[in-house]
Amino acid sequence: TFGFTLLEILIALFVFAILSTIVVSALHNITTTQAVTEKHAQRLTELQTALTIISRDFEQILNRPIKTPEGQETAFIGTTSSVAFTHGGLANPMGQLQRSTLQRASYLLNNGNLIRVTWPILDHAMKVKADERILLTNVSSLHFTYLTTKQKFIAKWPPRNQTQDQEQIVLPKAVHMTIILHDLGKISQIYAIP
């Protein structure tokens, strides 16, 4: 007799079903892990890009006040929840574009998003539409403090006791930024101002 008995076929099918279940479960786990890993990698790329842009802006801060329809605005204005300043480094290869290499930038938190606001020109006689870019999402908190020449962090810049005539301390020595993200927790950076 050359064949398999019914019992042998049932045992083979049972073993095949168990192995198939194990393989399908392993493939499901692999695809789920890959999706989670890609999501985390995308989030870390978003964070790294945002911190690079912020760092470049802060490293190129200049003492250049601007003129607005309301009057003159100092080169650097900071509160605990937002900061605005003039910085260099705006690309203008070989001066081809009819604009400065300086730019006004601001950082603030709006609806759980870290926003970078920039203006196309520094001095403007009327309201100019600003460009807003979301740098980070799922932000629960954004906090700034500013280092004085006396090595003390304060909550507002310019300091309250500073007058417009004190040109020597127009810019803080450093900016301490703390971001709390829902998924990654607290990130704290200190940027030295040149």
C-alpha positions in Angstrom: 0.0 0.0 0.0 1.4 3.3 -1.2 -0.4 6.1 0.3 -1.1 8.1 3.4 -3.6 7.3 6.0 -6.3 9.8 6.9 -4.6 10.3 10.3 -1.3 11.2 8.6 -2.9 13.7 6.4 -4.7 15.3 9.3 -1.5 15.6 11.3 0.3 17.1 8.3 -2.5 19.7 7.8 -2.5 20.5 11.5 1.3 21.1 11.5 1.0 23.2 8.3 -1.8 25.3 9.9 0.4 26.0 13.0 3.4 26.9 10.9 1.2 29.2 8.7 -0.2 30.9 11.7 3.3 31.5 13.1 4.6 32.9 9.7 1.6 35.2 9.2 1.9 36.5 12.8 5.7 37.1 12.3 5.0 39.0 9.0 2.3 41.1 10.7 4.7 42.0 13.5 7.4 42.9 11.0 5.2 45.2 9.0 3.8 46.8 12.2 7.3 47.4 13.6 8.4 48.8 10.2 5.5 51.3 10.2 6.3 52.4 13.8 10.0 52.8 13.0 9.2 54.9 9.9 6.9 57.1 12.0 9.6 57.6 14.6 12.2 58.3 12.0 10.0 60.9 10.3 9.3 62.6 13.6 13.1 62.7 14.5 13.8 64.1 11.0 11.2 66.8 11.6 12.7 67.6 15.0 16.3 67.7 13.6 15.3 70.0 10.7 13.5 72.4 13.1 16.4 72.6 15.5 18.8 73.1 12.6 16.7 76.0 11.2 16.4 77.6 14.7 20.1 77.2 15.4 21.1 78.8 12.1 18.7 81.8 12.7 20.0 82.4 16.3 23.6 82.0 15.3 23.2 84.8 12.7 21.3 87.4 14.8 22.3 91.0 14.1 21.8 94.3 15.8 19.5 95.7 13.1 16.3 97.4 14.2 13.4 97.6 11.7 10.9 100.2 10.8 7.2 99.4 10.8 4.0 101.4 10.3 3.9 101.7 14.1 7.5 103.1 14.4 10.9 101.5 15.0 11.1 98.1 16.5 14.3 96.9 18.3 16.6 94.3 16.7 15.5 91.7 19.3 12.2 91.3 21.2 11.6 88.3 23.4 8.9 87.1 25.8 8.5 83.8 27.5 6.3 82.5 24.7 7.8 84.1 21.5 10.8 85.8 20.1 11.4 88.1 17.1 14.8 89.2 15.7 16.8 90.2 12.7 19.3 87.7 11.3 21.7 87.4 8.4 22.2 84.5 6.1 19.3 84.8 3.7 20.7 83.5 0.5 21.0 85.9 -2.4 23.5 84.4 -4.8 25.7 87.0 -6.5 23.1 89.7 -5.6 20.8 88.6 -8.3 17.6 89.2 -6.3 16.6 92.7 -5.4 16.6 92.1 -1.6 18.8 92.1 1.4 20.5 89.1 2.9 18.9 90.1 6.2 15.6 88.7 7.4 13.2 89.3 10.2 12.1 86.0 11.9 9.9 85.1 14.8 9.2 81.9 16.6 5.9 81.2 18.5 3.5 78.4 19.5 0.1 78.3 17.9 -2.4 75.5 18.3 0.2 73.0 19.3 2.6 73.9 16.4 6.0 75.6 16.6 5.7 78.3 13.9 8.5 80.2 12.2 7.3 83.5 10.8 9.4 85.5 8.4 8.9 88.7 6.5 10.0 89.3 2.9 11.4 92.8 3.7 12.8 94.3 6.9 11.6 97.9 6.7 8.0 98.4 5.5 5.7 101.4 5.4 2.6 99.3 5.4 1.5 95.9 6.6 3.4 93.2 4.8 2.1 89.6 4.6 4.3 87.3 6.7 5.3 83.8 5.6 4.4 81.2 8.3 6.0 77.7 8.4 5.1 74.9 10.8 8.4 73.5 12.1 7.1 71.1 14.7 3.7 69.6 15.4 2.4 68.1 18.7 4.1 70.8 20.8 2.6 71.2 24.3 4.9 74.0 25.5 7.4 76.6 24.2 9.4 78.7 26.7 12.2 81.3 26.2 14.5 83.0 28.6 17.3 85.5 27.8 20.8 85.7 29.3 21.9 89.2 30.4 25.5 90.6 30.6 25.3 89.8 34.3 24.9 86.1 33.5 21.3 86.0 34.7 18.4 84.5 32.7 15.4 86.8 32.5 11.9 86.3 31.0 11.6 89.4 28.7 13.9 91.1 26.3 14.8 94.0 26.2 15.1 94.3 30.0 12.6 96.6 31.6 15.3 98.9 33.1 17.1 99.3 29.7 16.6 102.5 27.8 16.7 102.9 24.0 20.1 104.7 24.3 21.9 101.7 25.7 23.3 100.3 22.4 25.8 98.1 24.2 23.2 95.6 25.4 20.7 95.5 22.5 21.1 91.7 22.2 21.1 89.1 24.9 24.2 87.0 25.4 22.2 83.8 24.8 18.7 82.4 24.4 17.5 79.4 26.4 14.6 77.6 24.6 12.6 74.8 26.1 10.2 72.8 24.0 7.9 70.1 25.4 6.7 67.6 22.8 3.7 65.3 23.4 5.6 62.3 22.1 9.3 63.0 22.8 9.2 65.0 26.0 11.3 68.0 27.0 14.0 69.4 24.7 16.2 72.2 26.0 18.6 74.2 23.9 20.9 77.2 24.7 21.9 79.4 21.7 24.8 81.8 22.1 24.3 85.1 20.4 27.3 86.4 18.5 
